[in-house]
Every structure is written in structure tokens, then in C-alpha cells.
Coordinates of C-alpha atoms in Angstrom, one line a residue:
M1 CA 12.9 8.2 -7.0
R2 CA 11.9 8.7 -3.4
S3 CA 9.1 6.7 -1.9
R4 CA 6.4 8.7 -0.2
P5 CA 3.9 7.5 2.4
T6 CA 0.2 7.8 1.6
L7 CA -2.7 8.4 4.0
H8 CA -5.9 6.5 4.1
L9 CA -8.7 7.2 6.6
C10 CA -8.7 4.2 8.8
L11 CA -8.2 0.5 8.2
L12 CA -11.0 -0.2 10.6
A13 CA -14.2 1.8 10.8
L14 CA -14.4 1.8 14.5
L15 CA -18.0 2.5 15.4
C16 CA -16.9 3.3 18.9
A17 CA -14.6 6.1 17.9
R18 CA -15.7 9.7 17.1
L19 CA -14.2 12.8 15.7
V20 CA -13.4 15.8 17.8
P21 CA -16.5 18.1 17.3
A22 CA -16.0 21.5 15.7
A23 CA -16.6 24.6 17.9
V24 CA -20.1 26.0 17.8
R25 CA -20.2 29.2 15.8
A26 CA -22.8 32.0 15.6
A27 CA -25.5 31.7 13.0
D28 CA -24.3 34.8 11.2
A29 CA -20.6 33.9 11.2
P30 CA -18.9 33.0 7.9
P31 CA -18.7 29.3 7.3
E32 CA -15.6 27.5 8.4
R33 CA -13.4 25.4 6.2
M34 CA -13.0 22.1 8.2
V35 CA -9.6 20.6 8.1
E36 CA -8.6 17.1 9.3
L37 CA -5.1 16.8 10.6
P38 CA -3.1 13.9 11.9
P39 CA -2.6 14.3 15.7
L40 CA 0.5 16.0 16.9
M41 CA 1.0 15.8 20.7
V42 CA 4.2 17.5 21.7
S43 CA 4.1 15.9 25.2
E44 CA 2.3 13.0 26.8
P45 CA -0.1 13.6 29.7
V46 CA 1.7 12.9 32.9
N47 CA -1.4 11.4 34.5
G48 CA -2.1 9.0 31.6
P49 CA -1.5 5.2 31.7
P50 CA 1.9 3.9 30.7
W51 CA 2.6 2.5 27.3
R52 CA 2.1 -1.2 27.0
Y53 CA 3.7 -3.5 24.4
V54 CA 2.5 -6.8 22.9
A55 CA 3.4 -8.6 19.7
A56 CA 1.9 -11.3 17.5
P57 CA 3.1 -12.8 14.2
G58 CA 3.5 -9.9 11.7
I59 CA 2.3 -7.1 14.1
E60 CA 3.4 -5.1 17.1
V61 CA 1.1 -3.1 19.3
L62 CA 2.0 0.0 21.4
S63 CA -1.1 0.7 23.6
R64 CA -2.3 3.1 26.2
C65 CA -5.5 1.1 26.6
S66 CA -6.1 -1.6 29.2
D67 CA -4.4 -5.0 28.6
E68 CA -7.9 -6.6 28.2
V69 CA -9.0 -4.2 25.5
T70 CA -5.7 -4.4 23.7
V71 CA -5.8 -8.2 23.5
H72 CA -9.4 -8.2 22.4
W73 CA -8.6 -5.6 19.7
L74 CA -5.7 -7.7 18.4
E75 CA -7.7 -11.0 18.5
E76 CA -10.5 -9.4 16.4
M77 CA -8.0 -7.9 14.0
N78 CA -6.5 -11.3 13.5
R79 CA -9.9 -12.8 12.9
L80 CA -10.9 -10.1 10.4
R81 CA -7.7 -10.4 8.4
Q82 CA -8.1 -14.2 8.2
S83 CA -11.7 -13.9 7.1
L84 CA -10.5 -12.1 4.0
N85 CA -9.2 -15.4 2.8
V86 CA -12.6 -16.1 1.3
L87 CA -11.9 -13.3 -1.2
V88 CA -8.2 -12.5 -1.1
P89 CA -6.0 -15.6 -0.2
D90 CA -2.7 -14.9 1.4
S91 CA -0.9 -15.6 -1.9
L92 CA -2.6 -12.5 -3.4
R93 CA -1.8 -10.1 -0.5
S94 CA 1.2 -7.9 0.0
K95 CA 3.9 -9.1 2.4
R96 CA 6.4 -7.1 4.5
A97 CA 9.5 -8.1 6.3
V98 CA 8.8 -5.3 8.8
P99 CA 6.0 -6.1 11.2
D100 CA 2.9 -3.8 11.0
V101 CA 2.8 -1.3 13.9
V102 CA -0.3 -0.4 15.7
V103 CA -0.6 2.6 18.1
L104 CA -3.6 2.4 20.4
Y105 CA -4.9 5.3 22.5
N106 CA -7.7 5.4 25.0
E107 CA -10.3 8.1 24.2
E108 CA -9.6 9.7 27.6
N109 CA -5.9 10.2 26.8
K110 CA -6.1 10.8 23.1
P111 CA -3.5 13.0 21.4
V112 CA -4.6 16.2 19.7
V113 CA -3.2 18.6 17.3
S114 CA -0.8 20.9 19.2
K115 CA -1.9 24.5 19.8
E116 CA 1.1 25.8 18.0
V117 CA 0.1 23.9 14.8
V118 CA -3.5 25.1 15.1
A119 CA -2.3 28.7 15.5
D120 CA -0.2 28.5 12.4
L121 CA -3.0 26.9 10.4
M122 CA -5.5 29.6 11.5
R123 CA -3.0 32.3 10.7
D124 CA -2.4 30.9 7.2
A125 CA -6.1 30.6 6.6
R126 CA -6.7 34.2 7.7
D127 CA -3.8 35.5 5.6
R128 CA -5.0 33.7 2.5
T129 CA -8.6 34.9 3.0
E130 CA -7.4 38.5 3.5
E131 CA -5.2 38.3 0.4
K132 CA -8.1 37.0 -1.7
Q133 CA -10.9 39.2 -0.3
G134 CA -9.1 42.2 1.1
R135 CA -10.7 41.7 4.5
R136 CA -10.6 39.3 7.5
G137 CA -12.5 36.1 6.8
G138 CA -13.7 33.2 8.9
A139 CA -11.2 31.1 10.8
T140 CA -10.5 27.6 9.6
G141 CA -11.9 24.8 11.7
Y142 CA -9.9 21.7 12.4
R143 CA -10.3 18.3 13.9
S144 CA -7.9 15.5 14.8
M145 CA -8.2 12.2 12.9
P146 CA -9.0 9.5 15.4
N147 CA -8.4 6.5 13.2
L148 CA -6.1 6.3 10.2
W149 CA -3.2 4.3 8.7
L150 CA -0.1 5.3 6.8
A151 CA 1.8 3.2 4.4
D152 CA 5.4 3.6 3.4
R153 CA 7.0 1.6 0.6
D154 CA 8.0 -1.2 3.0
S155 CA 5.9 -0.8 6.2
M156 CA 2.5 0.2 7.6
V157 CA 1.6 1.9 10.8
F158 CA -2.0 2.2 12.2
F159 CA -3.3 4.7 14.7
Y160 CA -6.5 4.3 16.7
V161 CA -8.4 6.1 19.4
L162 CA -10.7 3.6 21.3
Q163 CA -13.5 4.3 23.7
E164 CA -12.6 1.7 26.2
R165 CA -15.9 2.0 28.1
G166 CA -18.3 -0.1 26.1
F167 CA -15.7 -1.4 23.7
V168 CA -17.3 -4.1 21.5
R169 CA -14.9 -5.9 19.3
S170 CA -17.7 -7.1 17.0
E171 CA -18.0 -3.5 15.9
L172 CA -14.7 -3.6 14.2
R173 CA -14.9 -3.6 10.4
L174 CA -12.3 -3.7 7.6
T175 CA -12.7 -0.8 5.1
P176 CA -12.7 -1.2 1.3
D177 CA -9.6 1.1 1.0
Y178 CA -7.6 -1.2 3.2
V179 CA -8.6 -4.3 1.3
R180 CA -7.8 -2.6 -2.0
Y181 CA -4.4 -1.7 -0.7
L182 CA -3.6 -5.3 0.4
A183 CA -4.3 -6.5 -3.1
R184 CA -2.9 -3.6 -5.2
S185 CA 0.4 -3.5 -3.2
R186 CA 1.2 -7.1 -3.8
T187 CA 4.0 -8.0 -6.3
P188 CA 3.4 -8.8 -9.0
A189 CA 0.3 -6.6 -8.9
P190 CA -2.9 -8.4 -9.6
P191 CA -4.9 -7.2 -12.6
M192 CA -7.3 -4.2 -12.1
W193 CA -10.4 -6.3 -12.8
F194 CA -9.6 -8.5 -9.9
V195 CA -8.8 -5.7 -7.5
E196 CA -11.8 -3.6 -8.2
G197 CA -14.2 -6.5 -8.6
M198 CA -13.0 -8.0 -5.3
V199 CA -13.4 -4.6 -3.5
D200 CA -16.9 -4.3 -4.9
L201 CA -17.8 -7.8 -3.8
F202 CA -16.2 -7.3 -0.4
S203 CA -18.4 -4.2 0.2
A204 CA -21.4 -6.4 -0.1
G205 CA -20.2 -8.9 2.5
D206 CA -20.8 -9.2 6.2
F207 CA -17.4 -10.2 7.6
G208 CA -18.6 -9.8 11.2
R209 CA -19.6 -13.5 11.3
D210 CA -18.8 -16.9 9.8
P211 CA -20.0 -17.9 7.3
V212 CA -19.6 -14.6 5.4
V213 CA -22.8 -13.6 3.7
F214 CA -22.8 -11.4 0.6
D215 CA -25.9 -9.4 -0.3
T216 CA -27.8 -9.9 -3.5
V217 CA -26.7 -8.0 -6.5
E218 CA -28.3 -4.8 -7.8
W219 CA -27.8 -4.4 -11.5
D220 CA -28.2 -1.1 -13.4
S221 CA -31.2 0.1 -11.4
P222 CA -33.8 -1.3 -8.8
A223 CA -36.3 -1.7 -11.6
A224 CA -33.9 -3.5 -13.9
T225 CA -32.8 -5.7 -11.0
K226 CA -36.4 -6.7 -10.3
N227 CA -37.0 -7.6 -14.0
I228 CA -33.8 -9.6 -14.2
K229 CA -34.7 -11.5 -11.1
R230 CA -38.2 -12.4 -12.5
D231 CA -37.4 -13.0 -16.2
V232 CA -34.3 -14.9 -17.3
D233 CA -34.8 -13.5 -20.8
Y234 CA -34.9 -9.8 -19.7
P235 CA -32.0 -7.9 -21.4
R236 CA -29.0 -7.3 -19.2
S237 CA -25.9 -5.1 -19.9
L238 CA -22.6 -7.0 -19.9
L239 CA -19.3 -6.1 -21.4
P240 CA -17.5 -8.8 -23.5
L241 CA -15.0 -10.7 -21.4
A242 CA -12.2 -9.7 -23.6
D243 CA -12.9 -6.0 -22.7
L244 CA -13.3 -6.9 -19.0
F245 CA -9.9 -8.5 -18.8
A246 CA -8.1 -5.9 -20.9
T247 CA -6.2 -2.9 -19.5
W248 CA -8.7 -0.6 -17.9
P249 CA -8.6 2.9 -19.5
P250 CA -7.9 5.8 -17.1
Q251 CA -11.1 7.7 -18.2
D252 CA -13.6 4.9 -18.6
P253 CA -17.3 5.7 -19.4
N254 CA -18.1 2.1 -18.5
G255 CA -16.2 2.1 -15.2
A256 CA -19.2 1.4 -13.0
L257 CA -20.4 -1.5 -15.3
R258 CA -16.8 -2.8 -15.5
R259 CA -16.5 -3.0 -11.7
R260 CA -20.0 -4.6 -11.3
E261 CA -19.2 -7.2 -13.9
A262 CA -15.8 -8.0 -12.4
A263 CA -17.5 -8.6 -9.1
L264 CA -20.1 -10.7 -10.8
F265 CA -17.4 -12.8 -12.4
L266 CA -15.7 -13.4 -9.1
R267 CA -19.0 -14.2 -7.4
W268 CA -19.7 -16.8 -10.1
A269 CA -16.2 -18.2 -9.8
L270 CA -16.5 -18.6 -6.0
D271 CA -20.1 -19.9 -5.9
G272 CA -21.1 -23.5 -5.9
K273 CA -20.9 -26.4 -3.4
N274 CA -17.2 -26.8 -2.3
Q275 CA -16.3 -24.0 -4.7
P276 CA -15.3 -26.1 -7.7
R277 CA -14.1 -23.1 -9.8
R278 CA -12.0 -21.5 -7.1
P279 CA -8.7 -23.3 -8.1
A280 CA -9.2 -22.2 -11.7
L281 CA -9.9 -18.6 -10.5
L282 CA -6.7 -18.4 -8.4
K283 CA -4.6 -19.9 -11.2
F284 CA -6.1 -17.3 -13.7
I285 CA -5.4 -14.4 -11.3
A286 CA -1.8 -15.5 -10.8
Q287 CA -1.2 -15.8 -14.6
A288 CA -3.0 -12.5 -15.3
S289 CA -0.6 -10.8 -12.8
M290 CA 2.3 -11.8 -15.0
M291 CA 1.1 -11.5 -18.6
P292 CA -1.7 -10.0 -20.7
V293 CA -4.9 -12.1 -20.6
T294 CA -5.8 -14.0 -23.8
E295 CA -8.7 -16.3 -24.4
D296 CA -6.3 -19.3 -24.6
L297 CA -5.1 -18.5 -21.1
F298 CA -8.6 -18.2 -19.9
R299 CA -9.6 -21.5 -21.5
E300 CA -6.5 -23.2 -20.0
C301 CA -7.7 -22.2 -16.5
F302 CA -11.4 -22.7 -16.8
G303 CA -11.8 -25.2 -19.6
L304 CA -14.3 -22.8 -21.3
G305 CA -14.0 -20.0 -23.8
Y306 CA -15.3 -16.4 -23.5
V307 CA -18.6 -17.0 -25.2
D308 CA -19.6 -19.9 -23.0
V309 CA -18.7 -18.1 -19.8
Q310 CA -20.4 -14.9 -21.0
E311 CA -23.6 -16.9 -21.4
R312 CA -23.2 -18.5 -17.9
L313 CA -22.6 -15.1 -16.3
A314 CA -25.8 -13.7 -18.0
D315 CA -27.8 -16.7 -16.6
Y316 CA -26.1 -16.4 -13.2
L317 CA -27.1 -12.8 -12.9
S318 CA -30.7 -13.9 -12.3
D319 CA -29.5 -16.0 -9.4
A320 CA -27.2 -13.3 -8.0
T321 CA -30.0 -10.7 -7.9
G322 CA -32.3 -13.0 -5.9
K323 CA -29.9 -15.1 -3.7
T324 CA -27.2 -14.2 -1.2
L325 CA -23.7 -15.8 -1.6
V326 CA -22.5 -17.7 1.5
L327 CA -18.8 -18.4 1.9
I328 CA -17.3 -20.2 4.9
A329 CA -14.3 -18.4 6.4
G330 CA -13.4 -21.2 8.7
E331 CA -11.9 -21.1 12.2
P332 CA -9.1 -18.6 12.3
V333 CA -5.6 -19.7 13.2
A334 CA -5.4 -18.7 16.9
L335 CA -2.8 -16.3 18.0
P336 CA -0.2 -17.4 20.6
R337 CA -0.9 -16.4 24.1
L338 CA -0.8 -12.6 24.3
N339 CA 0.9 -11.1 27.4
P340 CA 1.1 -7.2 27.2
R341 CA 4.0 -5.8 29.3
L342 CA 5.4 -2.4 30.0
A343 CA 6.9 -0.9 26.8
T344 CA 10.6 0.0 26.8
D345 CA 11.9 3.4 25.9
L346 CA 13.2 1.9 22.7
E347 CA 9.9 0.4 21.7
V348 CA 8.0 3.7 22.4
A349 CA 10.5 5.7 20.4
R350 CA 10.7 3.2 17.6
M351 CA 6.9 2.6 17.1
K352 CA 5.5 6.0 18.0
G353 CA 8.4 7.7 16.2
D354 CA 7.8 5.8 13.0
W355 CA 4.1 6.8 13.1
E356 CA 5.1 10.5 13.5
R357 CA 7.7 10.2 10.8
M358 CA 5.1 9.0 8.3
E359 CA 2.9 12.0 9.1
I360 CA 5.6 14.3 7.7
S361 CA 5.1 13.4 4.0
Y362 CA 1.3 13.6 4.3
I363 CA 1.4 17.1 5.9
K364 CA 4.0 18.2 3.2
D365 CA 1.4 17.5 0.5
I366 CA -1.6 19.4 2.1
Y367 CA 0.0 22.0 4.4
P368 CA 3.7 22.2 3.7
Q369 CA 4.1 25.1 6.2
L370 CA 3.2 22.7 9.0
A371 CA 5.7 19.9 8.0
P372 CA 8.7 21.3 10.0
K373 CA 6.7 21.0 13.2
Y374 CA 5.7 17.4 12.5
A375 CA 9.3 16.6 11.6
E376 CA 10.4 18.2 14.8
Q377 CA 8.1 16.0 16.9
A378 CA 9.1 12.9 15.1
R379 CA 12.8 13.7 15.7
R380 CA 12.0 14.4 19.4
T381 CA 10.4 11.0 19.8
L382 CA 13.0 9.0 17.9
M383 CA 16.0 10.8 19.5
N384 CA 14.7 10.3 23.0
A385 CA 15.9 6.7 22.8
Y386 CA 19.0 7.6 20.7
D387 CA 20.2 10.2 23.3
K388 CA 19.9 7.5 26.0
G389 CA 22.4 5.4 24.2
E390 CA 20.1 3.1 22.1
R391 CA 21.7 2.1 18.8
D392 CA 19.2 -0.5 17.6
P393 CA 19.5 -0.8 13.7
Q394 CA 15.7 -0.4 13.3
L395 CA 15.8 2.8 15.3
L396 CA 18.8 4.2 13.4
G397 CA 17.0 3.4 10.1
M398 CA 13.9 5.2 11.2
I399 CA 15.9 8.3 12.2
G400 CA 17.5 8.2 8.8
L401 CA 14.2 7.9 7.0
C402 CA 12.8 10.7 9.1
E403 CA 15.5 13.0 7.9
V404 CA 14.9 11.9 4.3
D405 CA 11.2 12.5 4.5
A406 CA 11.9 15.9 6.1
G407 CA 14.1 16.8 3.1
N408 CA 17.4 16.6 5.0
D409 CA 19.5 14.0 3.1
A410 CA 22.8 15.3 4.5
E411 CA 21.8 14.5 8.1
A412 CA 20.1 11.2 7.1
R413 CA 23.3 9.7 5.7
K414 CA 25.1 8.9 8.9
Y415 CA 22.0 7.2 10.5
L416 CA 21.4 5.2 7.3
E417 CA 25.0 4.1 7.2
A418 CA 24.9 2.9 10.8
A419 CA 21.6 1.1 10.3
V420 CA 22.9 -0.8 7.3
Q421 CA 26.1 -1.6 9.0
G422 CA 24.1 -3.0 11.9
G423 CA 22.1 -5.3 9.6
V424 CA 18.8 -3.5 9.6
T425 CA 15.8 -5.3 8.1
R426 CA 14.1 -2.7 6.0
P427 CA 14.2 -2.5 2.2
R428 CA 13.7 1.3 2.0
V429 CA 16.7 2.0 4.3
G430 CA 19.0 0.1 2.0
Y431 CA 17.5 1.9 -1.0
E432 CA 17.8 5.4 0.4
L433 CA 21.5 4.9 1.4
A434 CA 22.3 3.5 -2.1
R435 CA 20.5 6.5 -3.6
L436 CA 22.6 9.0 -1.5
R437 CA 25.8 7.1 -2.3
Y438 CA 24.9 7.2 -6.0
A439 CA 24.4 10.9 -6.0
E440 CA 27.8 11.3 -4.4
A441 CA 29.5 9.0 -6.9
K442 CA 27.9 10.7 -9.9
A443 CA 29.2 14.1 -8.8
E444 CA 32.8 12.8 -9.1
P445 CA 32.8 9.7 -11.4
G446 CA 36.0 7.7 -11.2
G447 CA 35.7 5.7 -14.4
T448 CA 36.5 6.5 -18.0
G449 CA 34.1 8.7 -20.1
G450 CA 32.4 10.1 -17.0
R451 CA 31.3 6.7 -15.9
L452 CA 31.5 5.2 -12.4
S453 CA 34.5 3.0 -11.5
A454 CA 34.1 -0.6 -10.4
A455 CA 34.8 0.5 -6.8
Q456 CA 32.2 3.2 -7.0
A457 CA 29.5 0.9 -8.4
T458 CA 30.2 -1.7 -5.8
M459 CA 30.1 0.9 -3.0
V460 CA 26.7 2.3 -4.3
L461 CA 25.1 -1.1 -4.6
Q462 CA 26.4 -2.7 -1.4
P463 CA 23.4 -1.5 0.8
L464 CA 21.1 -3.3 -1.6
L465 CA 22.7 -6.8 -1.3
N466 CA 20.7 -7.6 1.8
V467 CA 17.4 -6.1 0.7
Y468 CA 16.9 -7.6 -2.8
H469 CA 15.1 -10.5 -1.2
Q470 CA 13.3 -8.6 1.7
A471 CA 9.6 -8.1 1.3
P472 CA 8.1 -6.1 -0.2
P473 CA 10.1 -6.0 -3.5
M474 CA 10.7 -2.3 -4.3
L475 CA 10.7 -1.2 -8.0
E476 CA 13.1 1.7 -7.0
I477 CA 15.8 -0.8 -5.9
Y478 CA 15.8 -2.6 -9.3
A479 CA 15.6 0.6 -11.2
L480 CA 18.5 2.1 -9.3
S481 CA 20.6 -1.1 -9.8
A482 CA 20.0 -0.9 -13.6
D483 CA 20.8 2.8 -13.6
V484 CA 24.1 2.3 -11.8
W485 CA 25.2 -0.5 -14.2
S486 CA 24.1 1.6 -17.2
H487 CA 26.5 4.4 -16.1
S488 CA 29.4 2.2 -14.9
A489 CA 32.6 1.3 -16.8
P490 CA 33.2 -2.3 -15.7
A491 CA 32.0 -5.4 -17.5
L492 CA 29.1 -7.3 -15.9
T493 CA 28.5 -11.0 -15.6
R494 CA 25.1 -12.7 -16.2
Q495 CA 25.1 -13.3 -12.4
N496 CA 25.0 -9.5 -11.9
L497 CA 22.1 -9.1 -14.3
V498 CA 20.0 -12.0 -12.7
V499 CA 19.0 -9.3 -10.2
L500 CA 17.1 -7.5 -13.0
D501 CA 15.5 -10.8 -14.1
E502 CA 14.1 -11.0 -10.5
G503 CA 12.9 -7.4 -10.8
M504 CA 11.0 -8.1 -14.0
T505 CA 9.3 -11.1 -12.3
Y506 CA 8.0 -8.8 -9.6
F507 CA 7.2 -5.9 -12.0
P508 CA 6.4 -7.6 -15.3
R509 CA 4.6 -4.6 -16.8
N510 CA 7.3 -2.0 -16.0
L511 CA 8.6 -1.1 -19.5
P512 CA 11.5 1.2 -18.4
L513 CA 12.9 -1.6 -16.3
I514 CA 12.4 -4.2 -19.1
Y515 CA 14.2 -1.9 -21.6
Q516 CA 17.1 -1.2 -19.3
A517 CA 17.5 -4.9 -18.6
A518 CA 17.5 -5.7 -22.4
W519 CA 19.9 -2.9 -23.1
L520 CA 22.4 -4.0 -20.4
N521 CA 22.3 -7.6 -21.6
A522 CA 22.9 -6.4 -25.2
R523 CA 25.8 -4.2 -24.2
Q524 CA 27.5 -7.0 -22.3
G525 CA 27.1 -9.3 -25.3
F526 CA 24.3 -11.6 -23.8
K527 CA 22.3 -11.4 -27.0
T528 CA 20.1 -14.5 -26.3
E529 CA 19.0 -13.1 -23.0
A530 CA 18.5 -9.7 -24.6
E531 CA 16.2 -11.2 -27.2
R532 CA 14.2 -13.0 -24.6
I533 CA 13.7 -9.8 -22.6
I534 CA 12.8 -7.8 -25.7
A535 CA 10.1 -10.4 -26.6
R536 CA 8.8 -10.2 -23.1
G537 CA 8.6 -6.4 -23.3
L538 CA 6.8 -6.5 -26.6
M539 CA 4.1 -8.6 -24.9
A540 CA 3.9 -6.5 -21.7
G541 CA 1.8 -3.6 -22.8
P542 CA 0.4 -1.4 -25.5
D543 CA 2.9 1.5 -25.1
A544 CA 3.8 2.2 -28.7
A545 CA 6.9 4.4 -27.9
F546 CA 8.5 1.7 -25.8
Q547 CA 7.7 -1.0 -28.3
Q548 CA 9.4 1.0 -30.9
R549 CA 12.5 1.4 -28.7
L550 CA 12.5 -2.3 -28.1
E551 CA 12.3 -3.0 -31.8
Q552 CA 15.2 -0.7 -32.5
L553 CA 17.2 -2.4 -29.8
R554 CA 16.4 -5.8 -31.4
A555 CA 17.6 -4.5 -34.8
S556 CA 20.8 -3.3 -33.2
L557 CA 21.8 -6.6 -31.7
A558 CA 23.5 -7.7 -34.8
A559 CA 25.4 -4.5 -35.0
A560 CA 26.6 -2.0 -32.3
P561 CA 24.8 -1.6 -29.0
A562 CA 22.0 1.0 -28.7
A563 CA 22.5 4.3 -26.9
P564 CA 22.3 4.0 -23.2
P565 CA 18.9 4.5 -21.6
S566 CA 18.2 7.7 -19.9
S567 CA 18.4 8.0 -16.1

């Protein structure tokens, strides 16, 4: 399985940034279909300011803004991230071994979509219109995205265009999509009721100041809210807590109510002088991330059952519709002294190139005909430093990932090999190299019965040895390890299979991984461990098909091993 970056429209809603306006069209012209594209600048303006570099814990910035604005932006970013602790403590956020990368442009020197890409886009739109209508239609309009962020499986890159003149850092705001990503991408993943309830509550808060003030709650409708606020006995719609904490259905007619109630529960748990229920809430979320929620677990954390807390939530709703919630963020931990300096060719290639690399997969999904041009630009930027003799492992890894994302595995291999040999810190680089080695080994298996030999299995898994414990944990790494062992001839030790125990800790609800771990333990004769994993899998989720397979595996433990799991 190959990881793919995803695009989200801006981490920060920068009020000082604006989109490129569409061209004015005649009143009788056919309407344009507006398309937003990531910027693609094939060459930097020669009269623009030089790239500047500055780093802080967990983040690197490549900037074409003034040092003063760059530092102010980074300081405010730091404050906003830390202010999130009132809702999402650090223990419930995703972590990455690779620092986040930020690319800052001044509005006056912003990159745009290249004319060549626009020409291709317009030509494609015209051809499709003519094909459908038999005549020439209106041209497609486009605009460059000024603020957006891309997330790969193990890294994040942010792109911003700032209007330096009049830049006001208090205008920076975190977006709900970014906050949702921070929570959902954490391993093990928090339950959906926490993620969506937290985002709903976050959207009601003013994080531009300390303390953070959350607006009053609106429930069902303005009229119902008014009645609930006035009359404690006025009927109010609430789902049973057992339903709230259960797995949320994909098509949920009660989705809006479920999100509102999740936010109300979090608000209740965080309210009160000195937040007396906050420790219980954090313990509950941590436990719910690992196992299905039961009322016994809830009572263990809060000291109350569902019925008691349901009544308290109903009563609290009257307060929440009439009073704001005030939470103290506290003084943020100050950044070390920030001293921007001239960026090196390596830093420009590595940071700007990684951003351009991540654009490839996004473009492949919406306009695949444009992907080669984005891949060409990413290669140009990354190879600029490589051709000058740079062999930094991070750069080599990015070049390899660029080729993987462009669909060129054969070219990617040599760069990935060199990056791993150089000790690169990047989980996905190790995974992609192991994936390519596995494909090669499966084509010519050296073991008996079409299985891999011991040497082949070792060769395939060697790139993963240094990334098992690098953040973030990647499901693909553990799934690939299990698949390699399932198709290998040599016997395994329990020490080998401990890796899968770690994977199940990070991904406790992934039933295919649980089944493969149970089957491998059973095949190697570790029946006690297999029984333990099977019991864990039967509790992990309501998937009837997988539960049946686990029950069959349990029944086979006293006899012959089950059939190998599918790849």
C-alpha cells in the first residue's frame, strides 16, 4: 500500500492573504468553471528577496519575507499551537520525527501557476466541452492557492503567501480542518466522538486571546435554545451516552446531534473551577483510543454511570446556552532566540522541493494530465542541490519519494537505497524501500514452496529496523512486516513477532493486522500469544467476517495451523 498526500485549504485562515482574482468576462460570455491549483513557479524572480532560513523545535521555515515578519509569524504560530492545549493536550496530538516545513512568500513575489500548465488546463477544458457539446465552450478560469498545507504519511509542509505591509499576527487563526487532522492522525487514533466533538467546540472558541472564551451553545434551533435557557424542564434532545460513545455509522441521520452532544460532553467535562473532571476526561479518551467503550470503563474514569451523567448533561445544557466557557491557556513556552539567516542551496532544495513533491499526488487526483509538469518542477528543485554534489540523506530520501509519487519506482530505488544507507530519519523512506525490495524478492522467491528465503526476508525488512520507532507509526510498515513473514520459509522467534505487538498497540482496531499477528503466532507454535491476540481481536470491533475468521483460527489452534492470510 502506497501512502498518498492529502490537501487541505490552509492551516491558518490568514485574513491578510487573498486569492488571485479571476479575469473579468463579458456579461454574455458563458460562465467559467473556476479551478484552484497549487502554485507551480518554474523559475524564481531574479529581483526577489533571497531565501531566508530559521528553525525552532519541531519546525523549519524557508522564507522570502522580511526577518521581522518571519519571526512574528513563527512566534504567533507557536502561541496558537500551544493554546490548543486547553482542548487537545500534547498527548492526544500526532507527532513526527521529521520537523514541519513552512514555506513563506511575500505577496509581492508570490509564485503562480505556470503559463504552460494553464495552457494545458484551458486546452483540456475546451476539448472536453467540445466533445460534450459539439462546439467551443467557455474557457476554464483558474486561481493559485495562496495558503494551503499538505500532509504525507510522516511529514507536513505548509505554504503561505503573506501581505507584509500591514501584517498583523493577531489575525492568524487555526482552522478546524487542521485541528481535526492533529487529533485524527495521532496513534492510536482517538475515538470519533472526541475528534468531532472537540472540533465543534474549537469552532466556538476565540483562540486569539488568553483566556480562551467559547460562545454559548445553540441547541436544535434559536427558538429551542431560548426555551432551554429559560426553562430547565423544557424538553431537549440528547442521545443515550451508550450511543454517543459507540462506533459512529458512516451514514448517520443523527450526525449533527451526535457532534453537538459530543461537544457538550467535552464542555461539561472541562468546565468548573480548576477543571476537576479534566483528569477523568483525559484518562477516558486514552482508554477509549485502545478499546471499545463500556459503562464500566466510563464509571472507572468518572465515578458515575451513564444515567447520572446523562441527567447532568441535560441540566448543564441550560447553563451552556446562557453562559460562555472560559479556559485559561496559560503563558506559552517561549521559543529560543530566532535568528533568520541566508538559506543554503541544500535547504532551499530540500524544503521547497518537498513541498513541490507533495503537490504531485494532489494534482494526480484532480488533473492527472498536469502531474508530469508538477513532477518535473519538483525534480528540478531537488536535483539542483544533488547536481551540485549534495548527498544529504534527507535530500536523497525526498528525491526517492518524489519518483515514487510520480509513479517511477525504478528510478526511486537508487535514491531510497542511498538515503537509508546514510541513516535517513523518515519512516516512509524506509517503508518505500522495503516495499520495492519485497516486490523484487516475490518475483524470484528463494525459499521452498514459493516462499522467501531467510536472506530475502532479512533483506526486505532491513530498511524498517530504524523506522519502527520513528514517529509517526505507520500501519503500512507493520502490515508489510506481517506479509513478509507470512510468505517466508524460516521459523520466527517471539522477539521477531514483538514488532507486531507494537503495531497492534498503535492500531488496536485494525482487524487485518490483528488476524495476521494471531496467525503468525499460531503457525510458529506460540499458542498462548495467539489466543491472547484472538481475544483482543474479538473485542476490537463489530466486523462479523473477521470475527468468524478469528473464531476459526482459535478452533484450529489445537490442530493444524489455518491457511495463510491473503496479501
